[in-house]
Short mmCIF file of C-alpha atoms in Angstrom, two decimals:
data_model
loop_
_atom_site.label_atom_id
_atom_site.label_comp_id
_atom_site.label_asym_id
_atom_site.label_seq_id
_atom_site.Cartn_x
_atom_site.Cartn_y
_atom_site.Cartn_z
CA UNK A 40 -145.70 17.80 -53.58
CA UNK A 41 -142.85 17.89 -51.31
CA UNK A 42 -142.19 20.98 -52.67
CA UNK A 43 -144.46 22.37 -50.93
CA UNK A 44 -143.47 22.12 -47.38
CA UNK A 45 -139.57 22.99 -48.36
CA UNK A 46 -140.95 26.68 -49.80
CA UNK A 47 -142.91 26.92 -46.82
CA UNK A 48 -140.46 26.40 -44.67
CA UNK A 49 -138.48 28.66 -46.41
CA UNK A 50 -140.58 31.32 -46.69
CA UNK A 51 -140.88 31.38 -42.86
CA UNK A 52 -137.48 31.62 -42.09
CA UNK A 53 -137.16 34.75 -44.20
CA UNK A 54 -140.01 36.05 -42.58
CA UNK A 55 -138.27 35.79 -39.63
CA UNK A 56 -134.80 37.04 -41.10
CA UNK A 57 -136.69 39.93 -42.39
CA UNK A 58 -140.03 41.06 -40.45
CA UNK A 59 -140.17 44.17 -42.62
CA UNK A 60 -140.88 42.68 -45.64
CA UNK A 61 -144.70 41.66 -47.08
CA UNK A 62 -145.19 38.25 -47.99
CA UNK A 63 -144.79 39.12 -52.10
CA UNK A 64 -141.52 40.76 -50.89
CA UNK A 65 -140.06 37.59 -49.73
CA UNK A 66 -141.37 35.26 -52.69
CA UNK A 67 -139.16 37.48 -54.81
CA UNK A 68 -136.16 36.87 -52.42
CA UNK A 69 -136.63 33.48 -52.95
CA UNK A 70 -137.25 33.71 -57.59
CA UNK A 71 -134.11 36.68 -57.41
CA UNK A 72 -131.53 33.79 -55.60
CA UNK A 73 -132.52 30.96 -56.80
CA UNK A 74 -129.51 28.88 -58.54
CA UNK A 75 -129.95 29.10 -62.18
CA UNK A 76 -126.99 28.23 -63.51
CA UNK A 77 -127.24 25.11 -64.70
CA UNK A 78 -129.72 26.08 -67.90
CA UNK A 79 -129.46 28.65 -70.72
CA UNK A 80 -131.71 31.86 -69.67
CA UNK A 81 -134.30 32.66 -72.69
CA UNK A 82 -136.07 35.88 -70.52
CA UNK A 83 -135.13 37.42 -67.22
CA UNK A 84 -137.00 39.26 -64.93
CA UNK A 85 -136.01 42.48 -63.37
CA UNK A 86 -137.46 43.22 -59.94
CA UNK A 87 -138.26 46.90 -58.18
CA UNK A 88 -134.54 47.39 -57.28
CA UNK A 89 -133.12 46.75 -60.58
CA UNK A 90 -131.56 42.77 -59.82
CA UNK A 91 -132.39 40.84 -62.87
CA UNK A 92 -132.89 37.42 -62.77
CA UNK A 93 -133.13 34.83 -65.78
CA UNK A 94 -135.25 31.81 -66.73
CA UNK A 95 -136.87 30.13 -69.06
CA UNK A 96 -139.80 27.97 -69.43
CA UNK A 97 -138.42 24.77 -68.15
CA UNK A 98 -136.72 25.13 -65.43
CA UNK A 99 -138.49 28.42 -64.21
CA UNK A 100 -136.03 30.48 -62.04
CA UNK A 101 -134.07 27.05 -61.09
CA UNK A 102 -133.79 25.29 -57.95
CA UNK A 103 -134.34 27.14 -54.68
CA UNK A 104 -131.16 28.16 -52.53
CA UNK A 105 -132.18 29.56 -49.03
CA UNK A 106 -128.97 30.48 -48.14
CA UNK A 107 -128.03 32.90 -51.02
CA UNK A 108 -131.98 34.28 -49.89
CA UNK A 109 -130.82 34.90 -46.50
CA UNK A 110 -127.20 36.65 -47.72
CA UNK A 111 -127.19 39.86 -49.29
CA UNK A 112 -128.53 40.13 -53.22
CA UNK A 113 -127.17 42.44 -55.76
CA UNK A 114 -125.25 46.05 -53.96
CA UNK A 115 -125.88 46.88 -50.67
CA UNK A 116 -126.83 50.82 -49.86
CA UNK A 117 -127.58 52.86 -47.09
CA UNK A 118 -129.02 56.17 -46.99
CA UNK A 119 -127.85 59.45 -45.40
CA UNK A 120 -129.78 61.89 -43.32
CA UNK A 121 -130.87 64.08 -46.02
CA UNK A 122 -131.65 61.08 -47.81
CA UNK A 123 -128.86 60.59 -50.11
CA UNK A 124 -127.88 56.77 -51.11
CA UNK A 125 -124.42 55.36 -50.74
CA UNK A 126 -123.23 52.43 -51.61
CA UNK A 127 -121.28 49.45 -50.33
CA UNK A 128 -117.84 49.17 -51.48
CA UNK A 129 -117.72 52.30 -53.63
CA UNK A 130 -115.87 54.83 -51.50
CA UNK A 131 -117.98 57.34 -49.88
CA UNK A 132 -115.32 58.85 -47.55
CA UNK A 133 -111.46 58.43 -48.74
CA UNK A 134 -109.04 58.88 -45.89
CA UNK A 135 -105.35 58.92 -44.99
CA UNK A 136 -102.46 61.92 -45.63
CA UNK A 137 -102.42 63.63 -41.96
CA UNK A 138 -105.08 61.42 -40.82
CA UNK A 139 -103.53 57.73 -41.16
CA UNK A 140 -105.77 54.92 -40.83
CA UNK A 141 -107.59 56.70 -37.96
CA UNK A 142 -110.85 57.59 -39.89
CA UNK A 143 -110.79 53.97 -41.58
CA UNK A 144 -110.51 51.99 -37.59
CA UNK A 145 -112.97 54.54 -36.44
CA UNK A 146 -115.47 53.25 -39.15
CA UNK A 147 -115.16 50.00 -38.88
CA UNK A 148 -116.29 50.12 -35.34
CA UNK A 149 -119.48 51.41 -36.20
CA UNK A 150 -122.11 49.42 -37.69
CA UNK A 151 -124.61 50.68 -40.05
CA UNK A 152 -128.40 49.45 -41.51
CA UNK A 153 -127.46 48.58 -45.34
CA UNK A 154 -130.32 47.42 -47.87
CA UNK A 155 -129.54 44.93 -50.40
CA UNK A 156 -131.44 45.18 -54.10
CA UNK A 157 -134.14 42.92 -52.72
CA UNK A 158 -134.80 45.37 -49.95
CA UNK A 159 -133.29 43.38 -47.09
CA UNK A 160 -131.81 45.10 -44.55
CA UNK A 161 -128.04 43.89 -42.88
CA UNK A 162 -125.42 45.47 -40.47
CA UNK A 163 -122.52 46.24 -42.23
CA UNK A 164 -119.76 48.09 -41.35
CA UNK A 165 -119.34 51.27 -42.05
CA UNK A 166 -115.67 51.01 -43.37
CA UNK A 167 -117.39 49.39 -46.33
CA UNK A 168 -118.06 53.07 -47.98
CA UNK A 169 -114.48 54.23 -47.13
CA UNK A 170 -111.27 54.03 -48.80
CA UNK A 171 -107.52 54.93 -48.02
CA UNK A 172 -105.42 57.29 -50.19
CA UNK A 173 -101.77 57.85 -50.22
CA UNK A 174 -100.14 61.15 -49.31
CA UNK A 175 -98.47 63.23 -52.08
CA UNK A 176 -94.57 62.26 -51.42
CA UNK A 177 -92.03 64.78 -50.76
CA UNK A 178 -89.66 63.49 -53.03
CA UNK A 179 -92.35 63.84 -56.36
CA UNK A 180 -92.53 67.48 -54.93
CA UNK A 181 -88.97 68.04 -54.54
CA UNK A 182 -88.48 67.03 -58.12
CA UNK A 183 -90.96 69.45 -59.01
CA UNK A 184 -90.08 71.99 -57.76
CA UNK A 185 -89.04 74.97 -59.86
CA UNK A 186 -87.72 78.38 -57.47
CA UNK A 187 -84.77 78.34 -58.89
CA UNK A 188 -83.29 80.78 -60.53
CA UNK A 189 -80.64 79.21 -62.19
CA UNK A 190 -78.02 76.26 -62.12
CA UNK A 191 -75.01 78.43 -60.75
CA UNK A 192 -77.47 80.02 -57.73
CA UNK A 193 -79.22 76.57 -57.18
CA UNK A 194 -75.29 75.07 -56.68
CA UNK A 195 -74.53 78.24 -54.46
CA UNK A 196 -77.41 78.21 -52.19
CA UNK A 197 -76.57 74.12 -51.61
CA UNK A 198 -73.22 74.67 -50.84
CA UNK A 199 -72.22 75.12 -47.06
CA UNK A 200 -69.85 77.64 -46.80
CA UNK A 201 -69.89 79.90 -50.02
CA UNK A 202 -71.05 83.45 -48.95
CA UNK A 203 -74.38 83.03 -51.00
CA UNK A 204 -75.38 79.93 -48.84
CA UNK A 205 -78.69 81.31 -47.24
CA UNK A 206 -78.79 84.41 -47.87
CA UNK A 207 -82.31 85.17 -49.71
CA UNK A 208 -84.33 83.45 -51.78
CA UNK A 209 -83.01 84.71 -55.06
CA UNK A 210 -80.09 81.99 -54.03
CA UNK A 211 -82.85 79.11 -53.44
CA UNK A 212 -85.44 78.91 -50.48
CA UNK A 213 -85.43 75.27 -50.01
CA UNK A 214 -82.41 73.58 -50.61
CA UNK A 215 -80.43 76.23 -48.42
CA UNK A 216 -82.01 74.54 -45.35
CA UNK A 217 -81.31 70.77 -46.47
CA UNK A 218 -85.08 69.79 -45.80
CA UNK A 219 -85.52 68.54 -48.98
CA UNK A 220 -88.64 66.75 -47.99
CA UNK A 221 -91.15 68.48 -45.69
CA UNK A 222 -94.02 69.29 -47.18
CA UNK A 223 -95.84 72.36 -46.44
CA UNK A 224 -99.92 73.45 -46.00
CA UNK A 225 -99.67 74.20 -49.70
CA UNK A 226 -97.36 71.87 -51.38
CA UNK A 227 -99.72 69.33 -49.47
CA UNK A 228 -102.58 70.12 -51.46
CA UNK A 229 -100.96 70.43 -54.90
CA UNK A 230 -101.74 72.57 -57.83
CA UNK A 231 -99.67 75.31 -59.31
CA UNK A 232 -97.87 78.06 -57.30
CA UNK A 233 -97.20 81.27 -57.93
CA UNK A 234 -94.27 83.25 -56.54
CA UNK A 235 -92.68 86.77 -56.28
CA UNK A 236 -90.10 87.81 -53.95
CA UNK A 237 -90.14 91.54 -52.74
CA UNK A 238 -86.66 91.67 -51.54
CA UNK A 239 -83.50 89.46 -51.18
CA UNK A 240 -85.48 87.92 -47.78
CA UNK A 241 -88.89 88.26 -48.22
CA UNK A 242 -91.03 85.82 -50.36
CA UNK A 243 -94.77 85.71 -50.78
CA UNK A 244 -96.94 82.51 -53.04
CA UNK A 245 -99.85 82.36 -53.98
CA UNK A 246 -101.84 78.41 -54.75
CA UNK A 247 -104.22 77.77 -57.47
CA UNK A 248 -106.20 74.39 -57.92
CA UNK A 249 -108.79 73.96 -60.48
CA UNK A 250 -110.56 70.88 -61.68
CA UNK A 251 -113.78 69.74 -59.11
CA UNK A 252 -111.98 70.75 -55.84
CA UNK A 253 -111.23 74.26 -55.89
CA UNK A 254 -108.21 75.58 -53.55
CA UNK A 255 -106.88 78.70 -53.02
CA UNK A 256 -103.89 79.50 -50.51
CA UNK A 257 -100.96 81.95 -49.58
CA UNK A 258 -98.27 81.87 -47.81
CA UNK A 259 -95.91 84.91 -46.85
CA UNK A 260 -92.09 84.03 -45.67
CA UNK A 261 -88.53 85.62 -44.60
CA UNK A 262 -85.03 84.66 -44.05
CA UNK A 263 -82.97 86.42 -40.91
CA UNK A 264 -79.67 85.80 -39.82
CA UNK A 265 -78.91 84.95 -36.01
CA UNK A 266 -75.34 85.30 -35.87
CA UNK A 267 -74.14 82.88 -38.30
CA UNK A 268 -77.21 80.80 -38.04
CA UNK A 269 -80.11 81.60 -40.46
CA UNK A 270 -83.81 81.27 -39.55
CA UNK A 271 -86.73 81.02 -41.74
CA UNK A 272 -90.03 81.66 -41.07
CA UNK A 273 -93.19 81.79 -42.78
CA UNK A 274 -97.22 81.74 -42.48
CA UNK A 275 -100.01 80.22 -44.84
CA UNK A 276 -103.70 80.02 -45.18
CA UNK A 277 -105.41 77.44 -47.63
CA UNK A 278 -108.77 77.36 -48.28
CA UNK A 279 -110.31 73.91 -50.54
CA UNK A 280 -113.88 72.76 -51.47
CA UNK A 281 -113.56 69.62 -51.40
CA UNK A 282 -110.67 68.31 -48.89
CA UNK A 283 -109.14 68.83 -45.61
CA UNK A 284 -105.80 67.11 -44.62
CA UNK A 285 -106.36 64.59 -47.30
CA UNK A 286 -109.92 63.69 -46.19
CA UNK A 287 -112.56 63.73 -48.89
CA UNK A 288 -116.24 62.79 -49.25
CA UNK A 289 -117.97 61.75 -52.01
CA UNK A 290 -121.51 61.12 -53.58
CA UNK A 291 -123.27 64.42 -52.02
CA UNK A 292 -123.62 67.19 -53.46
CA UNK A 293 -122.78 69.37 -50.69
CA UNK A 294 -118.52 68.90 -50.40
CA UNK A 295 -115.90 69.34 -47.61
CA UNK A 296 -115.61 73.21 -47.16
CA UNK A 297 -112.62 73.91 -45.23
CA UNK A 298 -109.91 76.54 -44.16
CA UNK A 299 -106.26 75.57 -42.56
CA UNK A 300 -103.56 77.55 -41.35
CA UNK A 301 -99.87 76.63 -40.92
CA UNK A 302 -96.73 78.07 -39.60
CA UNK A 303 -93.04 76.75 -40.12
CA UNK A 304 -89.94 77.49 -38.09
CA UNK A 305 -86.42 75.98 -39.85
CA UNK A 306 -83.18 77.14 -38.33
CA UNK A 307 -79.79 76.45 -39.99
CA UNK A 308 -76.55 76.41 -37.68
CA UNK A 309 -73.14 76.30 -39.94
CA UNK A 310 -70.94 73.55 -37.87
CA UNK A 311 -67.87 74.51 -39.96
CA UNK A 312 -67.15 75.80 -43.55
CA UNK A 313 -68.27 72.67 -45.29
CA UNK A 314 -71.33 71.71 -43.02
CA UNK A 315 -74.15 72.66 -41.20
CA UNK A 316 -77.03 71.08 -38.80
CA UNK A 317 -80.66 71.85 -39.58
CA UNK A 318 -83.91 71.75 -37.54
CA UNK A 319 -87.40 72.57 -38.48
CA UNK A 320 -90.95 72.23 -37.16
CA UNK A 321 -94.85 72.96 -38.66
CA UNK A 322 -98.28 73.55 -36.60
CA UNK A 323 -100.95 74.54 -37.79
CA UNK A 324 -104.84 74.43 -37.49
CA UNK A 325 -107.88 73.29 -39.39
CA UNK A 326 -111.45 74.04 -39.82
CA UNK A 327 -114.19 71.98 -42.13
CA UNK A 328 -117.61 71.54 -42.88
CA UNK A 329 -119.09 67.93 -42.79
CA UNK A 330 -120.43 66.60 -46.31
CA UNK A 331 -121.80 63.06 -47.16
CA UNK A 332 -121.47 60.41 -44.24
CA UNK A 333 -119.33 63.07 -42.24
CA UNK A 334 -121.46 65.26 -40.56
CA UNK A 335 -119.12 67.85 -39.15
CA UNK A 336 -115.53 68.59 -38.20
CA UNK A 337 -113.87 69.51 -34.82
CA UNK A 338 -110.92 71.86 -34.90
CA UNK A 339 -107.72 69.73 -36.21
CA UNK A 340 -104.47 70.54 -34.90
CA UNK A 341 -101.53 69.35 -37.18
CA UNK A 342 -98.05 69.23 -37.04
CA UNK A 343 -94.61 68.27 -38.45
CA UNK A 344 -90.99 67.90 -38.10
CA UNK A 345 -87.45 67.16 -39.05
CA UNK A 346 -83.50 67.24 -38.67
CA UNK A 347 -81.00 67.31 -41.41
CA UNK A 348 -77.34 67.17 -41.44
CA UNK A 349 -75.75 68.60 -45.08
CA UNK A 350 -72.11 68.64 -46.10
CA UNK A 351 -70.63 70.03 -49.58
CA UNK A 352 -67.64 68.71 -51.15
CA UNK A 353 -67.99 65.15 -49.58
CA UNK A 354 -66.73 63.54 -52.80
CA UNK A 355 -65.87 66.12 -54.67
CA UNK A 356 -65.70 70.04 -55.25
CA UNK A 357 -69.18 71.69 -55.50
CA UNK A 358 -71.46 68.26 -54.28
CA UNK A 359 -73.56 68.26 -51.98
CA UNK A 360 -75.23 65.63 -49.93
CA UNK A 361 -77.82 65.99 -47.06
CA UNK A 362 -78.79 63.27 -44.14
CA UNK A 363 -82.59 63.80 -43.01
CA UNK A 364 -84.65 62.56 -40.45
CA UNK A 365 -88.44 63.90 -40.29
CA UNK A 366 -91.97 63.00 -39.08
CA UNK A 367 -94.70 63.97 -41.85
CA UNK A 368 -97.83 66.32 -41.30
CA UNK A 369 -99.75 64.68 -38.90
CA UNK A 370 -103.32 65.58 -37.11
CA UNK A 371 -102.29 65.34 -33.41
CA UNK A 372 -105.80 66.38 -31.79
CA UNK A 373 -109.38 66.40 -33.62
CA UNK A 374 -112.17 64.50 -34.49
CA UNK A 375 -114.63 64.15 -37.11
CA UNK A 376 -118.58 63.31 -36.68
CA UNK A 377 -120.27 60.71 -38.31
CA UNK A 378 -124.06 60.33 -38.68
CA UNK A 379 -125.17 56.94 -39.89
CA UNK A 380 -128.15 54.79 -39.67
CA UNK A 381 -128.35 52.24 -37.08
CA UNK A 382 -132.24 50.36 -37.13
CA UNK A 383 -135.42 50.93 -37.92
CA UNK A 384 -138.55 51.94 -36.29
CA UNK A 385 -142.18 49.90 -35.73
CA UNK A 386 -143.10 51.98 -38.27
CA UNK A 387 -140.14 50.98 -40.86
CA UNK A 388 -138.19 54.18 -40.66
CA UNK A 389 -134.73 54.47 -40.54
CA UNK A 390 -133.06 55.69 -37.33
CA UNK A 391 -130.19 57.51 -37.28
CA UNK A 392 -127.42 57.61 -34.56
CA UNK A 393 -124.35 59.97 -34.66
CA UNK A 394 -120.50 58.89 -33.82
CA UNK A 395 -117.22 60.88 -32.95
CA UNK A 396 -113.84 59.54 -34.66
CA UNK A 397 -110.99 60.85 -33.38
CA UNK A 398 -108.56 61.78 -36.55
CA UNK A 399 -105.34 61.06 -34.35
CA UNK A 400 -102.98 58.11 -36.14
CA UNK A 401 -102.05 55.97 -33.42
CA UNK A 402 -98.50 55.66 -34.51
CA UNK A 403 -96.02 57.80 -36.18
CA UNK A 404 -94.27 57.88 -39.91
CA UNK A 405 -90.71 58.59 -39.60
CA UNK A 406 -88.69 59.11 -42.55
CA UNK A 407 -84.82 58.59 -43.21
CA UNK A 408 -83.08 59.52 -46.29
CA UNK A 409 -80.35 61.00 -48.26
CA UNK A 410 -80.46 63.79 -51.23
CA UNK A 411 -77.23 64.39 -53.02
CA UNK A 412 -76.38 66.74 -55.91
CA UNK A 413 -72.79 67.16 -58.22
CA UNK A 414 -72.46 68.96 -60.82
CA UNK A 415 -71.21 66.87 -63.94
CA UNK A 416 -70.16 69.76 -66.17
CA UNK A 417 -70.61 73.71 -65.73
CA UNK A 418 -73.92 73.36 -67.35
CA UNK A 419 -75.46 70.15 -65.98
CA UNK A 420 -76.35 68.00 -62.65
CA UNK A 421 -76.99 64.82 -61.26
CA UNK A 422 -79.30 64.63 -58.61
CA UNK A 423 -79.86 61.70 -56.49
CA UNK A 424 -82.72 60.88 -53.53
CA UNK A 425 -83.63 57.86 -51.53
CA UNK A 426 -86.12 57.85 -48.64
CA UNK A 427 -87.14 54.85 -46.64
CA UNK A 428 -90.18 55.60 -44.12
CA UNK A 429 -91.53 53.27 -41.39
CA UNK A 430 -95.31 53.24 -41.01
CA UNK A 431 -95.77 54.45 -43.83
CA UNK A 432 -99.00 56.78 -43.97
CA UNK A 433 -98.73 56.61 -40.24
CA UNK A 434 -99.86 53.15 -40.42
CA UNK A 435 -98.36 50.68 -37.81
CA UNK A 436 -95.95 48.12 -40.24
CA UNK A 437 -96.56 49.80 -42.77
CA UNK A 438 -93.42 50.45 -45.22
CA UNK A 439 -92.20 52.19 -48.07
CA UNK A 440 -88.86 53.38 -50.08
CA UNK A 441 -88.90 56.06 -52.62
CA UNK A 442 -86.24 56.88 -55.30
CA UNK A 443 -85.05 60.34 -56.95
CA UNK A 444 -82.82 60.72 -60.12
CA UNK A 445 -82.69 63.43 -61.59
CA UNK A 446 -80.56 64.91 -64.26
CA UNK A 447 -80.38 68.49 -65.07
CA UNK A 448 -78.83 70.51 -68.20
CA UNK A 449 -79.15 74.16 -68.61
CA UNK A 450 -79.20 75.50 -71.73
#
C-alpha cells in the first residue's frame, strides 16, 4: 500500500520535529490531527493530555494531515519553577497602570519551552501568558469622590477669591487646588476610604479593600499658608496582596505581596481675586514579592505631576472652571525578574533561565482637560469634565478622551 511509505515518512519527520517523544507518542500525533471533518464521529478517543479526537468505523480517524501534526494540538502550557502549569493565552501576568506596556515588550522578547496537549514542545513567547489592563481614570474617581461636606462649602472651597478658598479641609481638600485629576497611592488602588480630620488643616485616611486582594493603606496630610499661597502636603503607605502599581499575577497560589510609599507636594498661588495657578508633584517608592512567572521585584520608583490654571465667575457668578495639564503615576526606575523555561536537558528536563524587565514605559501619558462647575439653583449643580490624553497608558499612539457630567441636588 502506498500508504505505507507516506506514514513512514511522516512518522520520521516528527521524529525529527520532536526527538523527545517515543515512537507510540508520535503515532498519536499523527490519529489526534488527522482531518476528520468530512464524516459524522460515532466514538472519539481521548488521549493522556485530555485532546479528544473522533471517528468512526469507516473512515477511522480520517485522512492524515502532517502539517496540523507538526503545529501545536489542543492548549499550549508551560510550567513554572515550583512546578505550577500556565497556560497559553490565559493571562498569567496582567500589566499596565504605572508600568505601560513595558512588562508586555519585555515578555515578548523572551522565548519560553511551551507543551502542546500531545506533549510537543514549541518556543513561544512569553507575552502569550500576559495581558494589559487599563488604569483606574481620574475622572471615575473624581466623580466619586465624596469629602465634601456640603454644597455651599464644596462651592466655597472652588471659588478663587472667597475667604474660605483653601483654608482646611472642612471647605474641600481637593477641589481647592484645581487638580481634579491626579490620582494618589491610594485612590490608585481603589476600595473604600475612610476619613477624619483633627483640625481645620490636618486630615488623616485610612484604605480598606476586601474581595481576593486585600489592601490596607493610610495617608496623613496638612494645609499651610505661604503668604497668600497655600501648600499641601501629605504622606501614605499602602500595603496589597495581590498587586503592585497595577501589576498582578495569576494562577499561583503564592500572590504579589507588596508595600509602596508616596508623598505629594501641591502649591496654590492666587494670581488675582478670581484666579489662581496650581502646581503639584508625587514620588514615591515600591517594594514586592515575585509570584507566578515573576520571580521577584527590584525597588520601583514612581512619580507624577501636573499644572492647573482655575478661574471662578468665568461665565457667571459662583462657576468655576479649571485648565489642567498632568503626567499620570508612572514607574521611572525598576525592574521586575522573570524565571521561565528555556530547553530541555539529555535527560528530558526542563531548564530554566531567569530574565530582568525593566518596568520603565518608554514614553509618557500627558493629559489635557477642563473641569467646570455652576451652580443652577441654591440647592443644585452642574458639573462638567473632559480629558483627552496622548499615549494613553503610557503607550506610544495610544489615545483616549474621557467625559464627566454630573448633576448634583442637595436635599
Amino acid at each position: 500500500s502506498y500508504a505505507a511509505p507516506q506514514v513512514t515518512g511522516a512518522m520520521a519527520l516528527l521524529a525529527e520535529a520532536f526527538p523527545t517523544l517515543e515512537p507510540a507518542e508520535l503515532r498519536n500525533r499523527l490519529l489526534a490531527s488527522a482531518d476528520n471533518s468530512f464524516f459524522v464521529h460515532t466514538n472519539e478517543l481521548v488521549f493522556d493530555g485530555g485532546f479528544a479526537h473522533g471517528y468512526n468505523s469507516e473512515f477511522g480517524h480520517g485522512l492524515m494531515d502532517l502539517r496540523a501534526a507538526l503545529l501545536p494540538i489542543g492548549t499550549m502550557s508551560t510550567l513554572s519553577a515550583d512546578g505550577v502549569p500556565f497556560v497559553a493565552g490565559e493571562a498569567s501576568v496582567v500589566a499596565g497602570g504605572a508600568s505601560g506596556d513595558a512588562l508586555i515588550r519585555g515578555l515578548s522578547d523572551i522565548n519560553v519551552l511551551s507543551t502542546d496537549q500531545m506533549k510537543g514542545d514549541y518556543m513561544v513567547s512569553a507575552s502569550s501568558f500576559a495581558a494589559s489592563a487599563t488604569a483606574r481614570n481620574p475622572m471615575v474617581l473624581e466623580a466619586a469622590r465624596t469629602k465634601y461636606a456640603n454644597l455651599e462649602e464644596e462651592r466655597n472651597a472652588a471659588r478663587i477669591g472667597s475667604g474660605s478658598t483653601l483654608d482646611g479641609y472642612s471647605a474641600g481638600d481637593v477641589a481647592s487646588f484645581a487638580s481634579l485629576g491626579q490620582s494618589s497611592l491610594m485612590e490608585s488602588y481603589g476600595g473604600s476610604q475612610f476619613g477624619i480630620a483633627t483640625d481645620n488643616n490636618t486630615r488623616f485616611a485610612m484604605l480598606l479593600s476586601g474581595g481576593s486582594e486585600g489592601t490596607v493603606g493610610i495617608e496623613a496630610s496638612r494645609v499651610a499658608s505661604i503668604g497668600e499661597s497655600t501648600l499641601k502636603f501629605d504622606v501614605s503607605t499602602v500595603r496589597s496582596s495581590g498587586s503592585v502599581l497595577g501589576i498582578r499575577s495569576f494562577g499561583s497560589s503564592d500572590a504579589i505581596d507588596s508595600i509602596s510609599t508616596e508623598m505629594g507636594l501641591a502649591l496654590s498661588v492666587p494670581l488675582d481675586d478670581q484666579s489662581a495657578f496650581g502646581l503639584s508633584g508625587r514620588y514615591g517608592t515600591a517594594w514586592a514579592s515575585g509570584a507566578g512567572l515573576i520571580q521577584s521585584f527590584d525597588r520601583m520608583d514612581f512619580s507624577s505631576f501636573g499644572a492647573s490654571y482655575s478661574r471662578s465667575d468665568v461665565f457667571r457668578t459662583g462657576d468655576n472652571l479649571t485648565l489642567l495639564v498632568e503626567r499620570p503615576m508612572k514607574i521611572v526606575d525598576g525592574s521586575a525578574h522573570v524565571e521561565v523555561a528555556s530547553g530541555r536537558t539529555t535527560l528530558s528536563q526542563l531548564e530554566y533561565s531567569t530574565h530582568e524587565i525593566g518596568l520603565r514605559p518608554s514614553t509618557n501619558q500627558f493629559d489635557v482637560g477642563f473641569d467646570f462647575r455652576t451652580p443652577l439653583t441654591d440647592s443644585t449643580e452642574l458639573h462638567l469634565g473632559v480629558r483627552q490624553s496622548f499615549n494613553a497608558g503610557h503607550v506610544s499612539g495610544e489615545q483616549s478622551t474621557t467625559g464627566l457630567l454630573r448633576f448634583r441636588w442637595e436635599f
